[in-house]
Amino acid sequence: MLDLPRNSGILAIGLLVGSVSNAEPDTYIRAGAIIDVAAGEILDNRIIAIEDGAIAAVTLSTGAPVPTGAEFIDLSGYTVLPGLIDAHTHLLSDSDDHGLNSLVVSLPEATINGVKNAATTLQAGFTTVRNVGAPGYADVALRDAIAAGEVAGPRMLVSGPPVGITGGHCSDNNLLPYEYGVTETGVADGPWEIRQMVRQNVKFGVDLIKTCSTGGVLSAGTRLDAIQYTLEELEALVDEAHAHGRKVAVHAHGNAGIRNAILAGADSIEHASFLSDDVIELAKEHGTRFVMDIYVTEHILTEGEANGVLPESLDKEREVGAIQRESFSQAHAAGVAMVYGTDSAVYPHGDNARQFSRMVQFGMTPAEAIRSATVSAADLLGVGDQVGRIAAGLQADLVAVSGNPLEDISILEQVEFVMKGGVVYKQP
Ligand code: ARG
């Protein structure tokens, strides 16, 4: 626990100087401390005034009483942070759906799973996610149901079906034999088919485009080092996506595919496992973000087999897991912009915060790890003016923990209070 000044018995509020609105805040939170994530500093004894779901002001507590009629939430024994952001989730899949198990999950079942997993993710303190791959545009429907307040879950930015080559990681149905004639929605080969698929995804409501420029661990028959899409194809994809104001997230493990994706103008590289020094420099030059899921290897190698992960995928994971962690250290030390993303669904939803301690173990300070899951993630998602910091004018997306995560980052695995848009979803 933090050593905090005790509440004198009178409810304390701050001076609302500099409030962004003339109307009165409807909710006041007294925080034992808040974290200024941009500065990486802990600020004791703050009042967060909330109006209409947004932060109206953040002030030092003065001890003045709360106006009658306003709600008061006492978090004086807690540290308050901005709601956490996971930039690589799959809310519509479950961690026991690997390999052949995935073939018996219907679209309605995946959708219902999504509703369940959205609630679990929010309870873990993740108030925004970027969902990078889902079948049948069910992610679009889930995003909209959450935004309308019909379903509890994080704010979602969604990609719809990933766009990928025939037989590739992103079109991932390489398990059924030829005679089934199954081709996934996102399969597109050649610049014009790719542009058409991007247009289709935009038409059906996606926020971003997900693609793959190499094979993957969990897909059958793909190689981590083999490029998927030529540079020409990737350039067409990025050009079309950007023309529609959509960012592009590119799955890539092998160095050649990572290089192609950066050169094509990708906004983020997912996984980024095998990195040469010149590709690290290239990413810095282009301002490409890396979203490196360095927790999940532990889960795949211990629980994967029981959950259907294919033997070939287990082999690939043994090849990539430790190297990806070394690459993470190198890329971070070199100054590549890192964003928090975990590949939830490969491991159980709700364990999203477990990656923080691994990021610190592999070279980040706790403040840097927190920044990657707040202000830096909001920036990559293009929502930095709405979420990712505790500041007037931003959404009241807040989480609270006991203790100081700048001293012990693993505390973030025990989020005790969750607010999203001024609505409380979890209380101590
Ligand atoms: N979805 C990713 C893939 O199949 C998971 C990779 C997980 N392993 C890792 N070391 N990050 O390629």
Coordinates of C-alpha atoms and ligand atoms in Angstrom, one line a residue:
M1 CA 0.0 0.0 0.0
L2 CA 1.0 3.6 -0.6
D3 CA 1.8 5.8 2.3
L4 CA -1.0 8.3 1.9
P5 CA -2.3 11.2 3.9
R6 CA -5.4 9.9 5.7
N7 CA -8.8 11.3 4.8
S8 CA -9.7 13.8 7.6
G9 CA -13.3 12.6 7.5
I10 CA -14.6 15.3 5.3
L11 CA -14.9 14.4 1.6
A12 CA -12.2 16.2 -0.2
I13 CA -12.5 17.8 -3.6
G14 CA -10.1 20.0 -5.6
L15 CA -10.4 23.5 -6.8
L16 CA -12.0 23.3 -10.2
V17 CA -9.9 26.0 -11.8
G18 CA -9.4 25.4 -15.5
S19 CA -12.4 23.1 -15.8
V20 CA -13.3 22.6 -19.5
S21 CA -17.0 23.1 -19.0
N22 CA -19.4 25.5 -17.3
A23 CA -21.7 22.8 -16.1
E24 CA -21.0 21.0 -12.8
P25 CA -19.1 17.7 -12.7
D26 CA -21.4 14.8 -11.7
T27 CA -18.7 12.6 -10.2
Y28 CA -15.6 13.1 -8.1
I29 CA -12.9 10.6 -7.5
R30 CA -10.4 11.0 -4.7
A31 CA -7.2 9.2 -5.7
G32 CA -4.5 8.4 -3.2
A33 CA -2.2 9.0 -6.2
I34 CA -2.5 9.1 -10.0
I35 CA 0.1 8.2 -12.5
D36 CA 1.1 10.8 -15.1
V37 CA 1.9 8.3 -17.7
A38 CA 3.6 10.7 -20.1
A39 CA 6.0 11.9 -17.5
G40 CA 6.2 8.5 -15.7
E41 CA 5.5 10.2 -12.4
I42 CA 3.3 9.4 -9.5
L43 CA 1.3 12.4 -8.2
D44 CA -0.2 12.1 -4.7
N45 CA -3.6 13.0 -3.5
R46 CA -5.6 14.1 -6.6
I47 CA -9.2 14.8 -7.3
I48 CA -10.5 13.7 -10.7
A49 CA -13.8 15.6 -11.6
I50 CA -15.9 13.8 -14.2
E51 CA -18.7 15.2 -16.2
D52 CA -20.8 13.3 -18.7
G53 CA -18.3 10.5 -18.9
A54 CA -15.3 12.7 -19.6
I55 CA -12.6 14.1 -17.3
A56 CA -13.5 17.7 -16.4
A57 CA -10.5 18.5 -14.2
V58 CA -7.6 17.0 -12.3
T59 CA -6.6 18.9 -9.2
L60 CA -4.7 18.6 -5.9
S61 CA -7.1 17.7 -3.2
T62 CA -8.0 20.7 -1.0
G63 CA -10.4 19.1 1.5
A64 CA -13.4 21.2 0.4
P65 CA -16.6 19.2 0.5
V66 CA -18.2 17.6 -2.6
P67 CA -21.1 19.5 -4.0
T68 CA -24.4 17.9 -3.0
G69 CA -25.8 15.7 -5.7
A70 CA -22.5 14.7 -7.1
E71 CA -21.3 11.2 -6.7
F72 CA -18.1 10.6 -4.7
I73 CA -15.8 7.7 -5.2
D74 CA -13.2 7.2 -2.6
L75 CA -10.0 5.7 -4.0
S76 CA -7.8 7.3 -1.4
G77 CA -6.1 4.0 -0.7
Y78 CA -5.3 3.4 -4.4
T79 CA -3.2 4.5 -7.4
V80 CA -5.3 5.5 -10.4
L81 CA -4.1 5.1 -13.9
P82 CA -5.6 5.7 -17.3
G83 CA -7.5 2.6 -18.6
L84 CA -5.1 0.1 -20.1
I85 CA -5.0 -0.5 -23.9
D86 CA -4.2 -3.8 -25.6
A87 CA -3.3 -3.2 -29.3
H88 CA -3.4 -6.9 -30.3
T89 CA -6.5 -8.9 -29.2
H90 CA -8.8 -11.5 -30.7
L91 CA -11.9 -11.2 -28.5
L92 CA -13.9 -13.5 -30.7
S93 CA -11.6 -16.5 -30.2
D94 CA -10.9 -18.6 -27.1
S95 CA -7.7 -20.1 -25.8
D96 CA -8.9 -23.7 -26.2
D97 CA -9.8 -23.2 -29.9
H98 CA -6.4 -24.0 -31.3
G99 CA -5.6 -26.3 -34.3
L100 CA -8.4 -28.7 -35.2
N101 CA -10.6 -27.3 -32.4
S102 CA -11.0 -24.1 -34.4
L103 CA -12.9 -26.0 -37.1
V104 CA -15.9 -26.6 -35.0
V105 CA -16.5 -23.0 -33.8
S106 CA -19.4 -21.5 -35.7
L107 CA -19.7 -17.8 -36.3
P108 CA -22.6 -17.4 -33.8
E109 CA -20.5 -19.2 -31.2
A110 CA -17.6 -17.0 -31.9
T111 CA -19.8 -13.9 -31.5
I112 CA -21.2 -15.1 -28.2
N113 CA -17.6 -15.8 -27.1
G114 CA -16.8 -12.2 -28.0
V115 CA -19.5 -10.9 -25.7
K116 CA -18.1 -13.0 -22.8
N117 CA -14.4 -12.1 -23.6
A118 CA -15.2 -8.4 -23.9
A119 CA -16.5 -8.4 -20.3
T120 CA -13.5 -10.3 -19.0
T121 CA -11.1 -8.0 -20.7
L122 CA -12.8 -4.9 -19.3
Q123 CA -12.7 -6.4 -15.8
A124 CA -8.9 -6.8 -16.2
G125 CA -8.6 -3.1 -16.6
F126 CA -8.3 -2.9 -20.4
T127 CA -10.8 -0.2 -21.4
T128 CA -9.6 0.0 -25.1
V129 CA -8.5 -2.8 -27.4
R130 CA -7.5 -3.0 -31.0
N131 CA -8.9 -6.3 -32.3
V132 CA -6.8 -7.6 -35.2
G133 CA -8.7 -10.3 -36.9
A134 CA -12.2 -11.8 -36.5
P135 CA -14.6 -13.7 -38.7
G136 CA -17.7 -12.5 -40.5
Y137 CA -17.5 -8.8 -39.3
A138 CA -18.8 -10.0 -35.9
D139 CA -16.1 -7.7 -34.4
V140 CA -17.9 -4.7 -36.0
A141 CA -21.2 -5.7 -34.4
L142 CA -19.5 -6.3 -31.0
R143 CA -17.7 -2.9 -31.2
D144 CA -21.0 -1.2 -31.9
A145 CA -23.0 -3.1 -29.2
I146 CA -20.4 -2.1 -26.6
A147 CA -20.4 1.6 -27.9
A148 CA -24.2 1.6 -27.6
G149 CA -23.9 0.4 -24.0
E150 CA -25.8 -2.9 -24.8
V151 CA -22.9 -5.1 -23.9
A152 CA -20.1 -4.5 -21.3
G153 CA -16.6 -4.4 -22.8
P154 CA -13.7 -2.2 -23.8
R155 CA -13.8 0.4 -26.5
M156 CA -12.9 -1.6 -29.7
L157 CA -11.1 -0.7 -32.9
V158 CA -11.6 -3.6 -35.2
S159 CA -10.1 -5.0 -38.4
G160 CA -12.7 -7.5 -39.6
P161 CA -11.3 -10.4 -41.6
P162 CA -7.5 -10.2 -42.0
V163 CA -6.4 -9.7 -45.6
G164 CA -4.0 -12.5 -46.7
I165 CA -2.6 -14.7 -49.4
T166 CA -4.1 -18.0 -50.5
G167 CA -2.8 -20.6 -47.9
G168 CA -1.3 -17.9 -45.7
H169 CA -1.3 -17.2 -42.0
C170 CA -4.0 -14.5 -42.3
S171 CA -6.4 -16.7 -44.3
D172 CA -5.6 -19.5 -41.9
N173 CA -7.8 -22.3 -43.0
N174 CA -5.2 -24.6 -44.2
L175 CA -6.5 -27.5 -42.2
L176 CA -9.4 -28.7 -44.3
P177 CA -8.6 -30.7 -47.4
Y178 CA -9.0 -29.3 -50.9
E179 CA -12.3 -31.0 -51.6
Y180 CA -14.0 -28.9 -48.9
G181 CA -13.5 -25.9 -51.1
V182 CA -13.2 -23.5 -48.2
T183 CA -11.6 -20.1 -48.7
E184 CA -11.7 -17.6 -45.9
T185 CA -13.3 -14.2 -46.4
G186 CA -10.0 -12.2 -46.3
V187 CA -8.1 -14.1 -49.0
A188 CA -6.8 -11.8 -51.8
D189 CA -3.9 -12.2 -54.2
G190 CA -2.4 -9.5 -56.3
P191 CA -2.7 -5.7 -55.9
W192 CA -6.2 -5.4 -57.3
E193 CA -7.8 -8.2 -55.4
I194 CA -6.1 -6.8 -52.3
R195 CA -7.5 -3.3 -52.9
Q196 CA -11.0 -4.9 -53.5
M197 CA -10.7 -6.7 -50.1
V198 CA -9.6 -3.6 -48.3
R199 CA -12.6 -1.7 -49.9
Q200 CA -14.9 -4.5 -48.8
N201 CA -13.6 -4.4 -45.2
V202 CA -14.1 -0.6 -45.2
K203 CA -17.6 -1.0 -46.6
F204 CA -18.5 -3.3 -43.7
G205 CA -17.3 -1.0 -41.0
V206 CA -13.7 -1.8 -40.0
D207 CA -11.4 0.8 -38.3
L208 CA -8.2 -0.7 -39.5
I209 CA -6.7 -3.3 -41.9
K210 CA -4.9 -6.3 -40.6
T211 CA -2.6 -8.3 -42.9
C212 CA 0.2 -10.8 -42.8
S213 CA 3.6 -10.4 -44.5
T214 CA 5.0 -13.7 -43.2
G215 CA 3.8 -17.1 -42.0
G216 CA 2.9 -17.6 -38.4
V217 CA 3.2 -20.0 -35.5
L218 CA -0.3 -21.2 -35.2
S219 CA -1.3 -21.6 -38.8
A220 CA -0.7 -24.9 -40.5
G221 CA 1.9 -25.2 -43.2
T222 CA 3.2 -21.6 -43.1
R223 CA 6.8 -20.7 -42.4
L224 CA 7.9 -17.9 -40.0
D225 CA 10.7 -16.7 -42.4
A226 CA 8.7 -17.0 -45.7
I227 CA 7.3 -13.7 -47.0
Q228 CA 3.6 -13.5 -47.6
Y229 CA 2.7 -10.8 -50.2
T230 CA 5.3 -9.1 -52.3
L231 CA 6.4 -5.6 -51.6
E232 CA 4.2 -4.5 -54.5
E233 CA 1.1 -6.2 -53.0
L234 CA 1.8 -4.7 -49.5
E235 CA 2.2 -1.2 -51.1
A236 CA -1.2 -1.6 -52.8
L237 CA -2.8 -2.7 -49.5
V238 CA -1.3 0.2 -47.4
D239 CA -2.1 2.7 -50.2
E240 CA -5.7 1.6 -50.4
A241 CA -6.1 1.5 -46.6
H242 CA -4.6 4.9 -46.0
A243 CA -6.7 6.4 -48.8
H244 CA -9.7 5.4 -46.7
G245 CA -8.1 6.7 -43.5
R246 CA -7.5 3.2 -42.1
K247 CA -4.2 2.3 -40.4
V248 CA -2.5 -1.0 -41.2
A249 CA -1.3 -3.6 -38.7
V250 CA 1.0 -6.2 -40.3
H251 CA 1.7 -9.6 -38.7
A252 CA 5.4 -10.5 -39.4
H253 CA 7.9 -12.8 -37.8
G254 CA 10.7 -13.1 -40.4
N255 CA 13.1 -10.3 -41.1
A256 CA 12.4 -10.0 -44.8
G257 CA 8.6 -9.7 -44.3
I258 CA 9.1 -7.1 -41.5
R259 CA 11.3 -5.1 -43.9
N260 CA 8.7 -5.2 -46.7
A261 CA 6.0 -4.1 -44.3
I262 CA 8.0 -1.1 -43.0
L263 CA 8.9 -0.1 -46.6
A264 CA 5.3 -0.4 -47.7
G265 CA 4.3 2.1 -44.9
A266 CA 2.7 -0.2 -42.3
D267 CA 1.7 1.6 -39.2
S268 CA 2.6 -1.3 -36.9
I269 CA 4.4 -4.6 -37.1
E270 CA 2.9 -7.3 -35.0
H271 CA 5.2 -9.9 -33.4
A272 CA 8.4 -8.5 -35.1
S273 CA 10.3 -11.6 -34.0
F274 CA 13.5 -11.8 -36.1
L275 CA 15.1 -8.4 -36.3
S276 CA 18.4 -7.4 -38.0
D277 CA 20.1 -4.2 -37.0
D278 CA 19.3 -2.5 -40.3
V279 CA 15.6 -3.4 -40.0
I280 CA 15.5 -1.9 -36.5
E281 CA 17.0 1.3 -37.9
L282 CA 14.5 1.2 -40.8
A283 CA 11.6 1.0 -38.3
K284 CA 13.0 4.0 -36.4
E285 CA 13.4 6.0 -39.7
H286 CA 9.8 5.3 -40.7
G287 CA 8.3 5.7 -37.3
T288 CA 6.8 2.2 -37.5
R289 CA 5.5 0.9 -34.2
F290 CA 6.3 -2.6 -32.9
V291 CA 3.6 -4.6 -31.1
M292 CA 5.5 -7.5 -29.6
D293 CA 3.5 -10.2 -27.8
I294 CA 6.3 -11.5 -25.5
Y295 CA 4.1 -13.1 -22.8
V296 CA 2.2 -15.6 -24.9
T297 CA 5.1 -17.9 -25.6
E298 CA 5.0 -19.2 -22.0
H299 CA 1.3 -20.1 -22.3
I300 CA 1.8 -21.8 -25.7
L301 CA 4.7 -23.9 -24.5
T302 CA 3.0 -25.0 -21.3
E303 CA -0.7 -25.2 -22.1
G304 CA -0.7 -25.3 -25.9
E305 CA -0.7 -29.0 -26.5
A306 CA -3.7 -29.6 -24.2
N307 CA -5.6 -26.8 -26.1
G308 CA -5.1 -28.2 -29.6
V309 CA -2.0 -26.3 -30.7
L310 CA -0.6 -28.4 -33.6
P311 CA 2.7 -30.2 -33.2
E312 CA 4.2 -28.1 -36.0
S313 CA 3.1 -24.9 -34.2
L314 CA 4.7 -26.1 -31.0
D315 CA 8.0 -26.6 -33.0
K316 CA 7.7 -23.1 -34.4
E317 CA 7.1 -21.6 -31.0
R318 CA 10.2 -23.3 -29.6
E319 CA 12.1 -21.6 -32.5
V320 CA 10.7 -18.1 -32.1
G321 CA 9.7 -17.5 -28.4
A322 CA 13.1 -16.8 -26.8
I323 CA 14.5 -15.0 -29.9
Q324 CA 11.5 -12.7 -30.0
R325 CA 12.3 -11.6 -26.4
E326 CA 15.9 -10.8 -27.3
S327 CA 14.6 -8.9 -30.3
F328 CA 12.3 -7.0 -28.0
S329 CA 15.3 -5.9 -25.8
Q330 CA 17.3 -4.8 -28.9
A331 CA 14.5 -2.9 -30.5
H332 CA 13.6 -1.1 -27.3
A333 CA 17.2 -0.3 -26.5
A334 CA 17.6 1.1 -30.0
G335 CA 14.6 3.4 -29.5
V336 CA 11.8 1.8 -31.7
A337 CA 8.4 3.0 -30.5
M338 CA 6.8 0.1 -28.7
V339 CA 3.1 -0.5 -28.2
Y340 CA 1.5 -3.0 -25.8
G341 CA -0.2 -5.9 -27.6
T342 CA -0.6 -9.4 -26.3
D343 CA -2.4 -11.7 -28.8
S344 CA -5.1 -12.5 -26.2
A345 CA -7.2 -15.6 -27.2
V346 CA -4.0 -17.5 -27.7
Y347 CA -3.8 -17.3 -23.9
P348 CA -6.9 -16.8 -21.7
H349 CA -8.7 -13.4 -21.9
G350 CA -8.3 -11.4 -18.8
D351 CA -4.6 -12.3 -18.4
N352 CA -3.6 -9.4 -20.6
A353 CA -1.6 -7.6 -17.9
R354 CA 0.8 -10.5 -17.5
Q355 CA 2.9 -9.1 -20.3
F356 CA 3.9 -6.0 -18.3
S357 CA 6.3 -7.8 -16.0
R358 CA 7.9 -9.6 -19.0
M359 CA 8.5 -6.2 -20.8
V360 CA 10.2 -5.0 -17.7
Q361 CA 12.2 -8.2 -17.4
F362 CA 13.4 -7.7 -21.0
G363 CA 14.5 -4.1 -20.7
M364 CA 11.7 -1.5 -20.1
T365 CA 11.3 0.6 -17.0
P366 CA 7.9 0.2 -15.4
A367 CA 7.0 3.7 -16.6
E368 CA 7.9 2.7 -20.2
A369 CA 5.8 -0.4 -20.0
I370 CA 2.8 1.6 -18.7
R371 CA 3.3 4.2 -21.4
S372 CA 3.3 1.5 -24.1
A373 CA -0.2 0.4 -22.9
T374 CA -1.6 3.9 -22.5
V375 CA -0.4 7.0 -24.2
S376 CA 1.7 5.3 -26.9
A377 CA -1.1 2.8 -27.7
A378 CA -3.7 5.5 -27.9
D379 CA -1.4 7.3 -30.3
L380 CA -1.0 4.2 -32.6
L381 CA -4.7 3.7 -32.5
G382 CA -5.3 7.3 -33.5
V383 CA -7.4 8.0 -30.3
G384 CA -4.9 9.9 -28.3
D385 CA -7.3 12.9 -28.0
Q386 CA -9.8 10.6 -26.3
V387 CA -8.0 8.0 -24.1
G388 CA -4.6 7.1 -22.8
R389 CA -4.0 9.8 -20.2
I390 CA -5.7 11.2 -17.1
A391 CA -6.3 14.8 -18.4
A392 CA -9.2 17.2 -18.7
G393 CA -11.1 16.7 -21.9
L394 CA -10.3 13.0 -22.2
Q395 CA -12.7 10.1 -21.6
A396 CA -13.0 9.0 -17.9
D397 CA -11.4 5.6 -18.5
L398 CA -9.7 4.9 -15.3
V399 CA -8.3 1.9 -13.4
A400 CA -7.0 1.6 -9.8
V401 CA -4.6 -0.7 -8.1
S402 CA -3.3 -1.0 -4.5
G403 CA 0.3 0.1 -4.4
N404 CA 2.7 1.7 -6.8
P405 CA 3.1 0.0 -10.2
L406 CA 6.2 2.1 -10.9
E407 CA 7.8 0.1 -8.1
D408 CA 6.1 -3.3 -8.8
I409 CA 4.7 -3.6 -12.3
S410 CA 3.0 -6.9 -11.6
I411 CA 0.5 -5.1 -9.5
L412 CA -1.3 -4.3 -12.8
E413 CA -2.4 -8.0 -12.8
Q414 CA -4.7 -7.1 -9.9
V415 CA -6.8 -4.2 -11.1
E416 CA -9.4 -3.4 -8.4
F417 CA -11.4 -0.6 -9.9
V418 CA -12.5 0.0 -13.5
M419 CA -14.3 2.9 -15.0
K420 CA -15.0 3.4 -18.7
G421 CA -16.6 6.6 -19.9
G422 CA -17.6 7.6 -16.4
V423 CA -19.4 4.3 -15.7
V424 CA -18.0 2.0 -13.0
Y425 CA -17.6 -1.6 -14.0
K426 CA -15.5 -2.9 -11.1
Q427 CA -15.2 -1.7 -7.5
P428 CA -12.9 -2.6 -4.7
Ligands
ARG1 N1 -0.6 -15.5 -33.6 C1 0.8 -15.6 -33.6 C2 1.2 -16.6 -34.7 O1 0.5 -17.5 -34.9 C3 1.2 -16.1 -32.3 C4 2.7 -16.0 -32.0 C5 2.9 -16.3 -30.6 N2 4.3 -16.5 -30.3 C6 5.1 -15.6 -29.9 N3 6.3 -15.9 -29.6 N4 4.8 -14.4 -29.9 O2 2.2 -16.4 -35.3

